[in-house]
C-alpha positions as a Python dict, from the first residue, in 0.01 Angstrom:
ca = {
    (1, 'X'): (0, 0, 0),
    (2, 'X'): (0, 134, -372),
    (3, 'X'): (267, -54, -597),
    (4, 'X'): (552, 171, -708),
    (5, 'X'): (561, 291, -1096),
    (6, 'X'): (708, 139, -1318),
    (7, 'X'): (867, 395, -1559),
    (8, 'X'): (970, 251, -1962),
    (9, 'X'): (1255, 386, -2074),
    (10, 'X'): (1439, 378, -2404),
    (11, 'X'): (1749, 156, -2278),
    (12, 'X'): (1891, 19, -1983),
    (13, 'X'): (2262, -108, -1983),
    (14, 'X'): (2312, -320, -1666),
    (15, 'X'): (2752, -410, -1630),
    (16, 'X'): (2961, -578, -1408),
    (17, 'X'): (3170, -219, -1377),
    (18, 'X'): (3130, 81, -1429),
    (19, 'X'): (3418, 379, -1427),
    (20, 'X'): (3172, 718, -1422),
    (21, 'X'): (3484, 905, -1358),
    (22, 'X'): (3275, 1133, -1124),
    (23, 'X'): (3271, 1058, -867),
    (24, 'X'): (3652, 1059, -872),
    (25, 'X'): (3776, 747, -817),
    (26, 'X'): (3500, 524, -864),
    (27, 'X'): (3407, 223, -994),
    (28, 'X'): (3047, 82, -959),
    (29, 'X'): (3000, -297, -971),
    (30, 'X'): (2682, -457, -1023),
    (31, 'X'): (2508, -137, -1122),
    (32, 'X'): (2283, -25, -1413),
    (33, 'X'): (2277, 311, -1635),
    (34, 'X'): (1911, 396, -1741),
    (35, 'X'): (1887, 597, -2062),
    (36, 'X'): (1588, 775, -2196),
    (37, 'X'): (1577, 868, -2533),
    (38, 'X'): (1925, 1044, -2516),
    (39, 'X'): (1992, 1152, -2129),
    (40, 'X'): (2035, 910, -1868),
    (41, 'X'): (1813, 936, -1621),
    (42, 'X'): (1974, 688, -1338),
    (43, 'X'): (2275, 494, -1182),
    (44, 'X'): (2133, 209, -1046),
    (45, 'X'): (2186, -115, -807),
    (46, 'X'): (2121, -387, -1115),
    (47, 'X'): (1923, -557, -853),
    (48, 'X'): (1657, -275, -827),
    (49, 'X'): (1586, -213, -1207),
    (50, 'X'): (1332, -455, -1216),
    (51, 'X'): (1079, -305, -995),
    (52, 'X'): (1157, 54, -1122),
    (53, 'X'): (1258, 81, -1452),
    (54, 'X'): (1126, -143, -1807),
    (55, 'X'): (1269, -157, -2154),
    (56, 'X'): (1240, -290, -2482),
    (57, 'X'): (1629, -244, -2485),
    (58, 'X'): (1808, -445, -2218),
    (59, 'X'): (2197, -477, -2236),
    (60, 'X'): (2329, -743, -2008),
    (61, 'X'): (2694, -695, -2038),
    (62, 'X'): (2824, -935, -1769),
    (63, 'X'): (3240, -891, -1840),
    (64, 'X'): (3203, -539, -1921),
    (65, 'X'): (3345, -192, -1782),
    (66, 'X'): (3126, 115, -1879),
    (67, 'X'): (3309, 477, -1938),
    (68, 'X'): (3176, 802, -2075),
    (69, 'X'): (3277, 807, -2405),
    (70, 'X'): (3601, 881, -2501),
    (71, 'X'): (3697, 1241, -2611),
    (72, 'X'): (3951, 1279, -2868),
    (73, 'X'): (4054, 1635, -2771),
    (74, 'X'): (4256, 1734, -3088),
    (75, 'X'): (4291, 1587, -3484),
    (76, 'X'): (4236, 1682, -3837),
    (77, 'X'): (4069, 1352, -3946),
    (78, 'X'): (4032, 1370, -4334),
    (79, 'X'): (4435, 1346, -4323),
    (80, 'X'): (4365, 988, -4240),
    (81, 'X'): (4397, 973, -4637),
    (82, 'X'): (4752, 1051, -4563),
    (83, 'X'): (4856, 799, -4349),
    (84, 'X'): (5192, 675, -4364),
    (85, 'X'): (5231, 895, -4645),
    (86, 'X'): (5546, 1122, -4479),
    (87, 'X'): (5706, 942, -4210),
    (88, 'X'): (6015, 1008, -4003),
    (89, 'X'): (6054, 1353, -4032),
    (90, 'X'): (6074, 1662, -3797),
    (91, 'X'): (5751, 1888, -3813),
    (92, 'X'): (5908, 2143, -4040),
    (93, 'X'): (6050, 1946, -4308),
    (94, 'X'): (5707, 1718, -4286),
    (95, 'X'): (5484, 2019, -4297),
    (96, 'X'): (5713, 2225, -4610),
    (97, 'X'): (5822, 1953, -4781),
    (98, 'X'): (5568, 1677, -4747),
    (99, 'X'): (5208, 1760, -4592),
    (100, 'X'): (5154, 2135, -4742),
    (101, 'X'): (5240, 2036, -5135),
    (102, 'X'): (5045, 1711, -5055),
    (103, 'X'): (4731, 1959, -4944),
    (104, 'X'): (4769, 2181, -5199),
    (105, 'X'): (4755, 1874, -5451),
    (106, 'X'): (4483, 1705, -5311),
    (107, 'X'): (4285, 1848, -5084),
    (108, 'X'): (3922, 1944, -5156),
    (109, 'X'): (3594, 1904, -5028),
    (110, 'X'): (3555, 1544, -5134),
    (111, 'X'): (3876, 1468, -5010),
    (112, 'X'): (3791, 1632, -4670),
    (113, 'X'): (3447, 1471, -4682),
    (114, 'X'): (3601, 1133, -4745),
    (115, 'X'): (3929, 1106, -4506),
    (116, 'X'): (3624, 1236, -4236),
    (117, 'X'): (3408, 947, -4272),
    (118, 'X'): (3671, 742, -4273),
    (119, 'X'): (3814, 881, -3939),
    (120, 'X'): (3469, 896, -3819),
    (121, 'X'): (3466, 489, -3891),
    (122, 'X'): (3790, 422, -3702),
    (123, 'X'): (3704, 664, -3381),
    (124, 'X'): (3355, 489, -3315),
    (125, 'X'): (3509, 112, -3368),
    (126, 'X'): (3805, 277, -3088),
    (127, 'X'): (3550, 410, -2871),
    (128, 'X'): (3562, 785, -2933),
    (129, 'X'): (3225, 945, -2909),
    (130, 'X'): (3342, 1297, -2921),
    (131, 'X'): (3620, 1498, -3143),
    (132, 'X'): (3760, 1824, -3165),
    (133, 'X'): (3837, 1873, -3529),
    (134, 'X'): (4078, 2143, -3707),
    (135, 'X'): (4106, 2106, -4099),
    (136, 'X'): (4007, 2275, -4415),
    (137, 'X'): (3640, 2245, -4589),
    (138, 'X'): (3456, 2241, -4226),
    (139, 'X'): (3132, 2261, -4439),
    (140, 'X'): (3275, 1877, -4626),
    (141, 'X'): (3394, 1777, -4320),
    (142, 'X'): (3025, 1850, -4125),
    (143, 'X'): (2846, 1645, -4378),
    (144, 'X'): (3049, 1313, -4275),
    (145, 'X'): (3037, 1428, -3936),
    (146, 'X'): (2637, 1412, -3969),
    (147, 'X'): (2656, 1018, -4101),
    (148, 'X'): (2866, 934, -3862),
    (149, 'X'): (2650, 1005, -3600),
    (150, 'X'): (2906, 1161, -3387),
    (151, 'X'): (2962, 1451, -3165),
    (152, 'X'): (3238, 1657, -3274),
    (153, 'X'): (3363, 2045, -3208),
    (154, 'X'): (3482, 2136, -3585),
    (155, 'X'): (3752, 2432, -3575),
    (156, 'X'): (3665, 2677, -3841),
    (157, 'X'): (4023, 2691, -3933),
    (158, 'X'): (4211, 3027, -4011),
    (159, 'X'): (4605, 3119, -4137),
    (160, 'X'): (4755, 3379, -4345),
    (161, 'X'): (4872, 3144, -4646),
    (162, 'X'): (4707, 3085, -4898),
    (163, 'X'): (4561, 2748, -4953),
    (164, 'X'): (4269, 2573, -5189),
    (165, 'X'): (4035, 2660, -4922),
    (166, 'X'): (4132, 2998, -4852),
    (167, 'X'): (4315, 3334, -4986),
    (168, 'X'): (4419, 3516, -4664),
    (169, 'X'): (4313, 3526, -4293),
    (170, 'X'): (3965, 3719, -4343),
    (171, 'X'): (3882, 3480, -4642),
    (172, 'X'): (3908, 3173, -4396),
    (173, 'X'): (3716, 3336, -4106),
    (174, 'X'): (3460, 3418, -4376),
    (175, 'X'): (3447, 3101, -4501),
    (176, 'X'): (3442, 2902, -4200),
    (177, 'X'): (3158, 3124, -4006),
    (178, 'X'): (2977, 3087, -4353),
    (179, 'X'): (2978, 2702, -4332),
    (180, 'X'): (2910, 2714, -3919),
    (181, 'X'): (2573, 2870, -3998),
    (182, 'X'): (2470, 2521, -4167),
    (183, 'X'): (2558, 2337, -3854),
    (184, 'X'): (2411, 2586, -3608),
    (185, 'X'): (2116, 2368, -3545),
    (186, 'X'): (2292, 2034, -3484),
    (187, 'X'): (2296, 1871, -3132),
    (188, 'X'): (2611, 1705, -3214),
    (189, 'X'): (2812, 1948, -3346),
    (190, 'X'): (2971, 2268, -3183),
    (191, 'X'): (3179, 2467, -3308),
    (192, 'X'): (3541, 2682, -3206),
    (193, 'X'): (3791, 2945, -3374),
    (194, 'X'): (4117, 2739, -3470),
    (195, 'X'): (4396, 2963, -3593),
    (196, 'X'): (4685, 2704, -3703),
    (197, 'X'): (4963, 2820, -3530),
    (198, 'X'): (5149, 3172, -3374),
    (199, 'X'): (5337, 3133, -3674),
    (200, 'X'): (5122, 3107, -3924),
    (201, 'X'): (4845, 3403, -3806),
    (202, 'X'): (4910, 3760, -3782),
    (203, 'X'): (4865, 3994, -3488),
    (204, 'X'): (4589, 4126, -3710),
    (205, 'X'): (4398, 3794, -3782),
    (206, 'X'): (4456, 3716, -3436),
    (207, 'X'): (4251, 4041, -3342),
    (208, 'X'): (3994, 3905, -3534),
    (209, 'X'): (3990, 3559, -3379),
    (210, 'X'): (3942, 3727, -3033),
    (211, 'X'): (3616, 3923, -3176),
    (212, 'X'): (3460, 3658, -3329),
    (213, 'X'): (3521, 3423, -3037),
    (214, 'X'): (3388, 3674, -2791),
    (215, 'X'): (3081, 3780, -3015),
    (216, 'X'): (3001, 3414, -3030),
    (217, 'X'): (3105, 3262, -2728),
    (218, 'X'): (3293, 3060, -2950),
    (219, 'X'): (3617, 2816, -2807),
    (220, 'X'): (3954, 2884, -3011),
    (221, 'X'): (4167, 2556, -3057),
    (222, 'X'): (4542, 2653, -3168),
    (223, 'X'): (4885, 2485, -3198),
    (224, 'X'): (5130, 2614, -2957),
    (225, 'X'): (5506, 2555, -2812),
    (226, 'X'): (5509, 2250, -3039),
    (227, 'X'): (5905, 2289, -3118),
    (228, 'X'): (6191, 2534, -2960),
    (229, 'X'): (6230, 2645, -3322),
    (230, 'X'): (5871, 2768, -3312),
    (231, 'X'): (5991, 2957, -3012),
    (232, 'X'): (6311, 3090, -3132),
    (233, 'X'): (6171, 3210, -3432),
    (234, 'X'): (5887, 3438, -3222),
    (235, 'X'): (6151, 3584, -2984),
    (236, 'X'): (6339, 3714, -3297),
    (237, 'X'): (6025, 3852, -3446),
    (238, 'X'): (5805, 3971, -3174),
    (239, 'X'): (6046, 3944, -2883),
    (240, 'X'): (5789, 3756, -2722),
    (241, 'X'): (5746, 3373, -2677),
    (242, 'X'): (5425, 3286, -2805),
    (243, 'X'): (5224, 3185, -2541),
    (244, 'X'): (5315, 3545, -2376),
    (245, 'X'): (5242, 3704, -2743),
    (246, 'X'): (4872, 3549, -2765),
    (247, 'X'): (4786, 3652, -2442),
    (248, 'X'): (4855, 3994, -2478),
    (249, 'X'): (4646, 4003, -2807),
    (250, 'X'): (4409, 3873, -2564),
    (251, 'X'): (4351, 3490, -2682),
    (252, 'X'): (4396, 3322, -2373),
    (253, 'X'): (4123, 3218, -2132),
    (254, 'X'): (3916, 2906, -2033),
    (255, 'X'): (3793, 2884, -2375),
    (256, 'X'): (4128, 2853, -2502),
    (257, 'X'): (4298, 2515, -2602),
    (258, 'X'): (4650, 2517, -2691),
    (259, 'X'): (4747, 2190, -2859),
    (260, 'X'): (5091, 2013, -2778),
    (261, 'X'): (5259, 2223, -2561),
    (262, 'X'): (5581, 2112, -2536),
    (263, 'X'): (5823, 2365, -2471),
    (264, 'X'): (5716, 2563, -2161),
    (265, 'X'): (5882, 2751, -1899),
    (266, 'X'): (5772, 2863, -1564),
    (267, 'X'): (5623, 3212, -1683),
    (268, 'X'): (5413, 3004, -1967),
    (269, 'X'): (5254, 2783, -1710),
    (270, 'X'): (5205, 3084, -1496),
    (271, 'X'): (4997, 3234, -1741),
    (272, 'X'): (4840, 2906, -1861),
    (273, 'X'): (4747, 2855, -1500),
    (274, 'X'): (4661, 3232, -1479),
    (275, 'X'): (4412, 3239, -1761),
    (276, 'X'): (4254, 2878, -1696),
    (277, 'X'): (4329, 2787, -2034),
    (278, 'X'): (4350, 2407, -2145),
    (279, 'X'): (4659, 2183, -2302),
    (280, 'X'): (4616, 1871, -2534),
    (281, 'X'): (4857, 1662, -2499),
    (282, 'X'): (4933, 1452, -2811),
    (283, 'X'): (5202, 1195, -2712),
    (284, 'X'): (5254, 1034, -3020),
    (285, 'X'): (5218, 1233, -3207),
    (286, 'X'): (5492, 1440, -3102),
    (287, 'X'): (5749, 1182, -3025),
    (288, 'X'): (5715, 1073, -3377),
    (289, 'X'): (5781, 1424, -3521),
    (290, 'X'): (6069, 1396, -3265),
    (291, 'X'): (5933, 1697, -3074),
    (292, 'X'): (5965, 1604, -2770),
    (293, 'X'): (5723, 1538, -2536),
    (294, 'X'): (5519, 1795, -2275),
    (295, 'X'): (5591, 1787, -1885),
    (296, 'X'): (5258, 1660, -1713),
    (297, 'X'): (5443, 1707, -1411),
    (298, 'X'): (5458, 2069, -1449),
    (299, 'X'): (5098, 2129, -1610),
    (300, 'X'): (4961, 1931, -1336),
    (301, 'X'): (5131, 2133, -1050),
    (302, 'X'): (5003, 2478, -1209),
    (303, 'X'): (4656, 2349, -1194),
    (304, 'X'): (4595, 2338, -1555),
    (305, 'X'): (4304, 2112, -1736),
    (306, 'X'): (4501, 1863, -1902),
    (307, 'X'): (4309, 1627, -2183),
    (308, 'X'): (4425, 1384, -2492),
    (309, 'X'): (4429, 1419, -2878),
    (310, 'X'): (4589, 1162, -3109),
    (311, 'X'): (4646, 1487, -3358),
    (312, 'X'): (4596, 1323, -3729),
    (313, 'X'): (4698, 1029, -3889),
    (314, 'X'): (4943, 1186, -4086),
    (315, 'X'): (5171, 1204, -3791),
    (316, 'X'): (5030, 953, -3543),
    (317, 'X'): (4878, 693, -3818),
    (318, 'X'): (4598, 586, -3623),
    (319, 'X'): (4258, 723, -3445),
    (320, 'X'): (4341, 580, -3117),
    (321, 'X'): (4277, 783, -2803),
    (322, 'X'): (4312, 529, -2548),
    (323, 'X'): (4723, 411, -2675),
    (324, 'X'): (4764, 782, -2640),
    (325, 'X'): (4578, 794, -2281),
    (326, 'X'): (4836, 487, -2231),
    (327, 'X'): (5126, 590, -2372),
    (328, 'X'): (5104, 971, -2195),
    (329, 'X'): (5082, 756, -1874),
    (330, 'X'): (5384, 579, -1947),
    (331, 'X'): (5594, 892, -2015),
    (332, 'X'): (5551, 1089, -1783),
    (333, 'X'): (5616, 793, -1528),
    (334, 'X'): (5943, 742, -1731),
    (335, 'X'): (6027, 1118, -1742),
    (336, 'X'): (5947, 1193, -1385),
    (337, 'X'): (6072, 842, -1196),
    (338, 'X'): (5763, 849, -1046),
    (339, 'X'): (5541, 551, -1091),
    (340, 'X'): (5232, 755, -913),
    (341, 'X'): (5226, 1024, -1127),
    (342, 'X'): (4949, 1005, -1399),
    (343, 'X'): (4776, 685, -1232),
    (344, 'X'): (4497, 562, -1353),
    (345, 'X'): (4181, 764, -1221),
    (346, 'X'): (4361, 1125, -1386),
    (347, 'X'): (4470, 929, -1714),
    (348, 'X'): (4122, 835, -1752),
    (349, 'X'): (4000, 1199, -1695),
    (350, 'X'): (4229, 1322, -1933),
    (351, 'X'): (4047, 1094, -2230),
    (352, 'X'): (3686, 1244, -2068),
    (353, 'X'): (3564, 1474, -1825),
    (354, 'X'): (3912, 1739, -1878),
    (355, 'X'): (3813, 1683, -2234),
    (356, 'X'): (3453, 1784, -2183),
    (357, 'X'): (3553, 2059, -1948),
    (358, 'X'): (3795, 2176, -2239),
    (359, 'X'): (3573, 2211, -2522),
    (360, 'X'): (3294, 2364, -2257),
    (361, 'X'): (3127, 2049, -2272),
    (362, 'X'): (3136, 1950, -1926),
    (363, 'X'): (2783, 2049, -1808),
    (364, 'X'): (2663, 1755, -2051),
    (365, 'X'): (2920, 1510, -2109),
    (366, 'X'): (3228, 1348, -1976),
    (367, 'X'): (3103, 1138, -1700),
    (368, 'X'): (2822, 902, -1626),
    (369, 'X'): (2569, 1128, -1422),
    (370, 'X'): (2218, 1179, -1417),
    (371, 'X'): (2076, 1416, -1644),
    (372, 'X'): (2386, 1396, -1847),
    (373, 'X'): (2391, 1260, -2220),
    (374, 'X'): (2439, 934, -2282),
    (375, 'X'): (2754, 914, -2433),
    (376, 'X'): (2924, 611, -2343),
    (377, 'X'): (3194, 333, -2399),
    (378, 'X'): (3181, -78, -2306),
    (379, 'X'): (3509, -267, -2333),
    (380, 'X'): (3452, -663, -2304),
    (381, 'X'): (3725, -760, -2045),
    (382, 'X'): (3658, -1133, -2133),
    (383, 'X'): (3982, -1182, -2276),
    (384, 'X'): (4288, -1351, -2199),
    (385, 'X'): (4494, -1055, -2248),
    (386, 'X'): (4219, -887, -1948),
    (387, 'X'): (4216, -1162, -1720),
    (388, 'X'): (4192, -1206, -1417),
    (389, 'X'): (4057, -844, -1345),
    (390, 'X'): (4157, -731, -978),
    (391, 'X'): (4103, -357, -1071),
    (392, 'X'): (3893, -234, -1362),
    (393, 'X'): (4023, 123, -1369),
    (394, 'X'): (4379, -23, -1403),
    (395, 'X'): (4322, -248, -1703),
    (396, 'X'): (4144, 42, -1883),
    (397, 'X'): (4494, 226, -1846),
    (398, 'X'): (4743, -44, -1827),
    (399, 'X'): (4594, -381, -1979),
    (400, 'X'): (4328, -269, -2265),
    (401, 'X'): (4354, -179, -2629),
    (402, 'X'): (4060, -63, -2882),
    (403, 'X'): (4016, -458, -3012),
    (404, 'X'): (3812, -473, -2664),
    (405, 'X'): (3566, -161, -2731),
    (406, 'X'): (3262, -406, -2763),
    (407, 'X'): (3014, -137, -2759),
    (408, 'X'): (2965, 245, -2859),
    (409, 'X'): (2627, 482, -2780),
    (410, 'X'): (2628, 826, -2894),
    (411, 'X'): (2361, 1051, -2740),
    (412, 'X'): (2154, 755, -2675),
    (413, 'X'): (2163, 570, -3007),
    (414, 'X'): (2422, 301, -3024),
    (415, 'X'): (2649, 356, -3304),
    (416, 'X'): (2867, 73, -3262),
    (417, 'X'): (2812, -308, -3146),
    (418, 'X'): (3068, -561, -3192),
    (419, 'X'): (3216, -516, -3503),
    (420, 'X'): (2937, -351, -3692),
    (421, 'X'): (2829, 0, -3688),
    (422, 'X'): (2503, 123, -3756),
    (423, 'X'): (2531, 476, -3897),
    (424, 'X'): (2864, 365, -4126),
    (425, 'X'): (2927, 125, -4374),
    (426, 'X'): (3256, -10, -4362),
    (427, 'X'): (3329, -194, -4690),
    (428, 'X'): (3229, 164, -4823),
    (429, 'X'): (3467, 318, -4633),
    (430, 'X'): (3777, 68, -4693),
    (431, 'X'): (3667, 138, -5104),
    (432, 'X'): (3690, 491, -5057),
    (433, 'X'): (4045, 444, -4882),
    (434, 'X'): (4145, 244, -5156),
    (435, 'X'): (4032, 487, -5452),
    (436, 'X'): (4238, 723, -5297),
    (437, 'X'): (4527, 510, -5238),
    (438, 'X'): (4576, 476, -5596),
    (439, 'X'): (4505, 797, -5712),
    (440, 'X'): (4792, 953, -5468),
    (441, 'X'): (5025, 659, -5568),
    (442, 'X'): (5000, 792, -5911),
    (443, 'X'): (5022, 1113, -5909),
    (444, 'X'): (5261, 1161, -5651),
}
C-alpha cells in the first residue's frame, strides 16, 4: 500500500469555528482552512491535516471563529481626516455648509492619499479586507490602497460641480478613467462608475455613465433615496422619483449599487427587484444625519441583495463594519417587532458574500470555499465579554466588537496579527492624523 502525498502548502489555519457563510447556516468546529499562496485549497477535519497537508505556517487558533473577510460595501475613507469635524446636522446643511467648503479647502491628493491610509489602518485592525470606495483623487487614493495591502473597488467619482478635482461631468469621467488605467493591472483593486447623487449628475452625464459602464463592464456605485427632500426636489424637476428617473436613462441593473436607500415605495422596490440591482445599507450613518433609516423588511421581501457600508467618517466617525452589521440587526428588529427578522446567518451575509455578490465579486470572495481567495477574518472569543460561547454565529452578531479581530489575511498574506500590522505603520499613521489635525484647527 503506497503512503498518501503529502502536499506543502503556504499556510494552514486550524480553529475551533469556523462561519464560511456558504454553506448557509454553517458553522464548522474543529476544522482547518488550507491556503496556498493566495487561494485556499481545502476545508478540512483538523484531525486529518497531518497526514495530508504540511506547512511552514501553522495557525493554531484554539478560541477562535474564522469568517471571510469583512466587506465594507460603501465609504469615502480619506474623509476620516474629517472626523468629528461637522456633527449633528441633517445631510444638507452638513454637505453645503460644512463638508463641501471643508473639501474645497482642503482636499487634494495628499490629503486623499493620507485620510486613505489612515482608513486603510483602521479597516484591517476592524477586520475589513475589502472596500468599495467613492471620493476624489482615485489615482492618491490607489497609491495608499497599494500599501495597505487591501482589496478595494475605487469609484471613479463623477458630478456636475465643480470641485479641486474636477471642472464638469466629462472632466471627472476623464480624469477618473485616466487614473483607472494605472490600476488596471492590480489583483486587489477593481474598479466602478460612481456618480454622487441624482441630484448632483445630469441626464447627460448620466448617459455617459451608462456607456462607459457598459463598454467596460464596469459596476456604478451611486447615492440614492437618501432623504424625502432628495425626492421632492426630483418630482418637481423631472416629475420622476429618482430611482424611476435612473432607470429609464438606463442605470439600473445587477451592476448597480444604490447606497442608503431610505425612502422607497412599492414601485421603487419593484424596479429594484426588477433590475437585480443592490442596496447598501448604512445604518449609522444615516441615523446620525437624522435620515432615517431603510426598511430591510421590505428589501428583503422584493428579493433584493442587501449588504453593509459604514459610509465615511465624516458622518459615521469610525471604520467599523461589524457595529453597523450589529446595529442594522437591531433596527430592523426594533422597526419591525420582529425579533427573527435579520438573525444572525443573513446579518452576517450582509457584511460578506451580498457584499461580494454586489461589487461582482462573488465568484472569488465572500465565503470560505475552495478555490476561493483567501480573504479572511479571526476574532479571539477568549474574553469575558464572549464567554461562555453556546453559538458562534450569534456572538459574531450580538456579543462581538472589533477589539476581538485577533487576526486579518488578505489574499493569502496576513496583514494584521494582534495589534500589529504588517503592510502599515501605525505611529506613522497617528502622526499624519495629527499634522492634519492642526493644520484644519488653524485654518478653519
Amino acid at each position: 500500500m503506497t503512503d498518501t502525498l503529502i502536499q506543502l502548502v503556504s499556510t494552514i489555519i486550524s480553529a475551533k469555528w469556523i462561519c464560511p457563510v456558504r454553506p448557509q447556516n454553517t458553522v464548522l468546529e474543529d476544522h482547518s482552512i488550507i491556503i496556498d499562496e493566495n487561494r485556499i485549497i481545502d476545508v478540512i477535519e483538523t484531525k486529518k491535516v497531518a497526514s495530508l497537508y504540511q506547512t511552514n505556517q501553522h495557525f493554531q487558533l484554539h478560541h477562535h471563529i474564522v469568517t471571510p473577510g469583512l466587506i465594507n460595501a460603501h465609504t469615502h475613507a480619506a474623509m476620516n481626516l474629517f472626523r468629528g469635524f461637522a456633527d449633528d446636522q441633517p445631510l444638507d446643511t452638513w454637505l453645503n455648509d460644512s463638508i463641501w467648503p471643508l473639501e474645497k479647502k482642503w482636499v487634494t491628493p495628499d490629503f486623499v492619499h493620507d485620510g486613505t491610509l489612515i482608513a486603510c489602518a483602521e479597516m484591517l485592525k476592524s477586520g475589513i479586507t475589502t472596500f468599495n470606495e467613492m471620493y476624489f483623487y482615485p489615482e492618491a487614493a490607489s497609491r495608499a490602497i497599494k500599501q495597505s495591502g487591501m482589496r478595494a473597488n475605487i469609484g471613479l467619482f463623477v458630478m456636475d460641480y465643480p470641485s479641486n478635482y474636477a471642472n464638469d461631468g466629462e472632466d471627472y469621467l476623464m480624469k477618473g478613467l485616466e487614473a483607472r488605467d494605472g490600476w488596471r493591472d492590480e489583483n486587489l483593486i477593481t474598479s466602478s462608475l460612481a456618480p454622487h447623487a441624482p441630484y448632483s449628475v445630469s441626464d447627460k452625464t448620466l448617459n455617459q455613465v451608462v456607456t462607459y459602464a457598459n463598454q467596460l463592464n464596469l459596476t456604478i456605485h451611486m447615492h440614492v433615496h437618501e432623504t424625502e427632500h432628495e425626492i421632492n426636489s426630483s418630482l418637481k424637476e423631472y416629475q420622476l422619483r429618482p430611482i424611476e428617473r435612473l432607470n429609464r436613462l438606463g442605470i439600473l441593473s445587477p451592476q448597480f449599487m444604490a447606497v442608503h436607500a431610505v425612502y422607497l415605495n412599492d414601485e421603487d422596490l419593484n424596479t429594484l427587484s426588477k433590475e437585480s440591482a443592490s442596496v447598501i445599507h448604512c445604518p449609522t450613518s444615516n441615523l446620525k444625519l437624522g435620515s432615517g433609516i431603510a426598511h430591510i423588511e421590505a428589501l428583503q421581501k422584493n428579493h433584493i441583495n442587501v449588504c453593509i457600508g459604514t459610509d465615511g467618517s465624516a458622518s459615521n466617525n469610525k471604520q467599523d463594519v461589524l457595529h453597523d452589521m450589529q446595529l442594522a440587526s437591531l433596527l430592523a428588529k426594533g422597526m419591525t417587532k420582529n425579533p427573527a427578522i435579520l438573525d444572525a446567518k443573513t446579518s452576517l451575509e450582509m457584511v460578506t458574500i451580498n457584499g461580494a455578490k454586489a461589487l461582482g465579486l462573488e465568484d472569488c470572495i465572500g465565503s470560505i470555499e475552495k478555490g476561493k481567495l483567501a480573504d479572511l477574518t479571526v476574532f479571539n472569543m477568549d474574553h469575558i465579554s464572549t464567554l461562555p460561547m453556546y453559538d458562534p454565529m450569534s456572538h459574531l452578531v450580538y456579543a462581538a466588537t472589533r477589539e476581538e479581530v485577533s487576526h486579518v489575511w488578505v489574499n493569502g498574506l496576513l496583514q494584521y496579527e494582534e495589534g500589529h500590522l504588517t503592510s502599515i505603520d501605525v505611529q506613522t499613521c497617528k502622526d499624519i492624523a495629527l499634522r492634519w489635525q492642526l493644520k484644519l484647527k488653524q485654518n478653519v
